[in-house]
Amino acid sequence: MSQKRHRLVPETFGLKRRRERGPVEADPLRGELGSARAAVAELVQLFPRGLFEDALPPIALRSQVYSLVPDRTVADRQLKELQEQGEIRIVQLGFDLDAHGIIFTEDYRTRVLKACDGRPYAGAVQKFLASVLPACGDLSFQQDQMTQTFGFRDPEITQLVNAGVLTVRDAGSWWLAVPGAGRFIKYFVKGRHAVLGMVRKAKYRELLLSELLGRRAPAAVRLGLAYHVHDLIGAQLVDCVSTTSGTLLRLPET
Amino acid sequence: MLGFLSARQAGLDDPLRFRRAESTRRNHPDVHKYSVETVQWYPHDTGMFTSSSFDKTLKVWDTNTLQTADVFNFEETVYSHHMSPVATKHCLVAVGTRGPKVQLCDLKSGSCSHILQGHRQEILSVSWSPRYEYILATASADSRVKLWDVRRASGCLITLDQHNGKKSQAVESANTAHNGKVNGLCFTSDGLHLLTVGTDDRMRLWNSSNGENTLVNYGKVCNDSRKGLKFTVSCGCSSEFVFVPYGSTIAVYTIYSGEQITMLKGHYKSVDCCVFQSNFQELYSGSRDCNILAWVPSLYEAVPEDDETTTKSQLNPAFEDAWSSSDEDG
């Protein structure tokens, strides 16, 4: 009797007994253990730096972290800790309110400084990076916070918006942004749509992960198939079914 | 709208077949003209219940005579109403309508002049806290969830912020609880946490005392309801569950860890509402396919012991009798 006690919850709701997993095979994308930090470090390796001539810091997405760290609550909490310690910045990517980009703070700082070099707004940006970034780890900034706590005047805030470091959110509040990220977002949205299209056109609207990765990427996919597949899995735009031949990606019914 | 209008008859062979006890017929003079959105028993006894509908009224019914005792009229369609389950000092019914003001109707005096202002669009769901009788949570289509103390004149206590940004007064206007309309609200049974669902397909768990997002992630909780979504939490289980209508199934999650336990499949069309009965530990769900289903937890059978010898010794020798039941023994 005692060996059944710990399965009380699934028994009550009639879940089928889960088969014991064998040794995890070398599945290229799944089966990563460990923390959110390791996941982010691995994901920034997938980012194609050369495509943007190194002007953009490597951006990983929160949904990609979910595909590597299976428990979402734990992933969120660890990302929040990293954000509070100042190691990463979370940035609102404009196309979807839910999509957050994760960037290492050091990368962000170096790229932004390089991007604003020699421009008229360089002074305001440097002041922003020196005073506001270390102090406030949030995604967004408010009017009174900027003027009173950090001593920015309205023309300086306008310069920050022109530099691309801040994006308007509402009257008197701004999102933190990455300068020059427009191209990345355009490639990302097109690439996501293209990879989803590959799964949609397959017979029965499902594809084995290994086969998807082995295919040639269509021209619209500039960021790499692996980058997009992580994002699709984590954002639950495809269902992951584990089969005897590996992971299967299937479009959800609705 | 699930109240317990169907009575459970004890002694039926199949206890899961409900019998409709009473219903107001279509030609009842006081019947609602459009769809009834919310029904709730009076929290302290079953002599009275309230119903609110798209016909811009809230009706208070006497259960024994099935006549309306009182009618409150509003200017806009009523999406949801709620009476506090723990209130002893007031009899306020909070009403969420298509207008941005939350109205509080007093059952004792019949007035509905108390208004809570702060939302900018229609109020899709209201819920009183089961812990404090003056705390009310409201959810609106402007993506905001506000916690109010109805005794205060000056406005809401907290506007929930999904990003857990720094708190300051001027900030409140930009805080959003979800990235779309907030459809449903449910306090946990101890009132310490609040669950919200929104049309951004997310469900969030909040600490109701300081308004902090606990960051528990339930994954994608599909929500394409344009009205309020009535979901419920369990009460009395060792790890509490939340039951959310998810298309034509009901998704069951553990509240504090965010893990999806199962999906209850049984309805043919989209499920609109579900309610949990803690005395029987059963879940009742109503759907567009005109069915109400009762979900009963399956009791697991005792596993027989591995060694057979123990069974014999369980019988106390004092109760063993000397006569045998076979006929041939003299």
JSON list of N, CA, C and O in Angstrom, two decimals, chain B residues 21 65 80 94 101 121 187 205:
[
{"chain": "B", "resi": 21, "resn": "ALA", "atom": "N", "xyz": [-35.30, 20.62, -9.60]},
{"chain": "B", "resi": 21, "resn": "ALA", "atom": "CA", "xyz": [-36.25, 20.81, -8.51]},
{"chain": "B", "resi": 21, "resn": "ALA", "atom": "C", "xyz": [-37.34, 21.78, -8.95]},
{"chain": "B", "resi": 21, "resn": "ALA", "atom": "O", "xyz": [-38.52, 21.52, -8.83]},
{"chain": "B", "resi": 65, "resn": "THR", "atom": "N", "xyz": [-41.40, 30.73, -2.75]},
{"chain": "B", "resi": 65, "resn": "THR", "atom": "CA", "xyz": [-42.52, 31.10, -3.60]},
{"chain": "B", "resi": 65, "resn": "THR", "atom": "C", "xyz": [-42.11, 31.33, -5.04]},
{"chain": "B", "resi": 65, "resn": "THR", "atom": "O", "xyz": [-42.96, 31.47, -5.92]},
{"chain": "B", "resi": 80, "resn": "SER", "atom": "N", "xyz": [-21.74, 40.45, -14.33]},
{"chain": "B", "resi": 80, "resn": "SER", "atom": "CA", "xyz": [-21.45, 39.56, -13.21]},
{"chain": "B", "resi": 80, "resn": "SER", "atom": "C", "xyz": [-21.86, 40.25, -11.92]},
{"chain": "B", "resi": 80, "resn": "SER", "atom": "O", "xyz": [-21.86, 41.47, -11.84]},
{"chain": "B", "resi": 94, "resn": "ALA", "atom": "N", "xyz": [-22.04, 43.26, -5.19]},
{"chain": "B", "resi": 94, "resn": "ALA", "atom": "CA", "xyz": [-21.21, 44.00, -6.15]},
{"chain": "B", "resi": 94, "resn": "ALA", "atom": "C", "xyz": [-21.64, 43.60, -7.54]},
{"chain": "B", "resi": 94, "resn": "ALA", "atom": "O", "xyz": [-21.79, 42.42, -7.84]},
{"chain": "B", "resi": 101, "resn": "LYS", "atom": "N", "xyz": [-18.12, 51.67, -14.13]},
{"chain": "B", "resi": 101, "resn": "LYS", "atom": "CA", "xyz": [-18.27, 51.85, -12.69]},
{"chain": "B", "resi": 101, "resn": "LYS", "atom": "C", "xyz": [-18.80, 50.58, -12.07]},
{"chain": "B", "resi": 101, "resn": "LYS", "atom": "O", "xyz": [-19.73, 49.96, -12.58]},
{"chain": "B", "resi": 121, "resn": "GLN", "atom": "N", "xyz": [-13.03, 50.52, -18.73]},
{"chain": "B", "resi": 121, "resn": "GLN", "atom": "CA", "xyz": [-13.92, 49.81, -19.66]},
{"chain": "B", "resi": 121, "resn": "GLN", "atom": "C", "xyz": [-14.82, 48.89, -18.87]},
{"chain": "B", "resi": 121, "resn": "GLN", "atom": "O", "xyz": [-14.86, 48.96, -17.65]},
{"chain": "B", "resi": 187, "resn": "PHE", "atom": "N", "xyz": [-10.86, 33.94, -5.85]},
{"chain": "B", "resi": 187, "resn": "PHE", "atom": "CA", "xyz": [-9.98, 33.89, -4.69]},
{"chain": "B", "resi": 187, "resn": "PHE", "atom": "C", "xyz": [-9.79, 32.43, -4.31]},
{"chain": "B", "resi": 187, "resn": "PHE", "atom": "O", "xyz": [-10.67, 31.60, -4.50]},
{"chain": "B", "resi": 205, "resn": "LEU", "atom": "N", "xyz": [-1.45, 34.01, -10.67]},
{"chain": "B", "resi": 205, "resn": "LEU", "atom": "CA", "xyz": [-1.74, 33.88, -9.25]},
{"chain": "B", "resi": 205, "resn": "LEU", "atom": "C", "xyz": [-1.12, 35.07, -8.54]},
{"chain": "B", "resi": 205, "resn": "LEU", "atom": "O", "xyz": [0.06, 35.38, -8.72]}
]
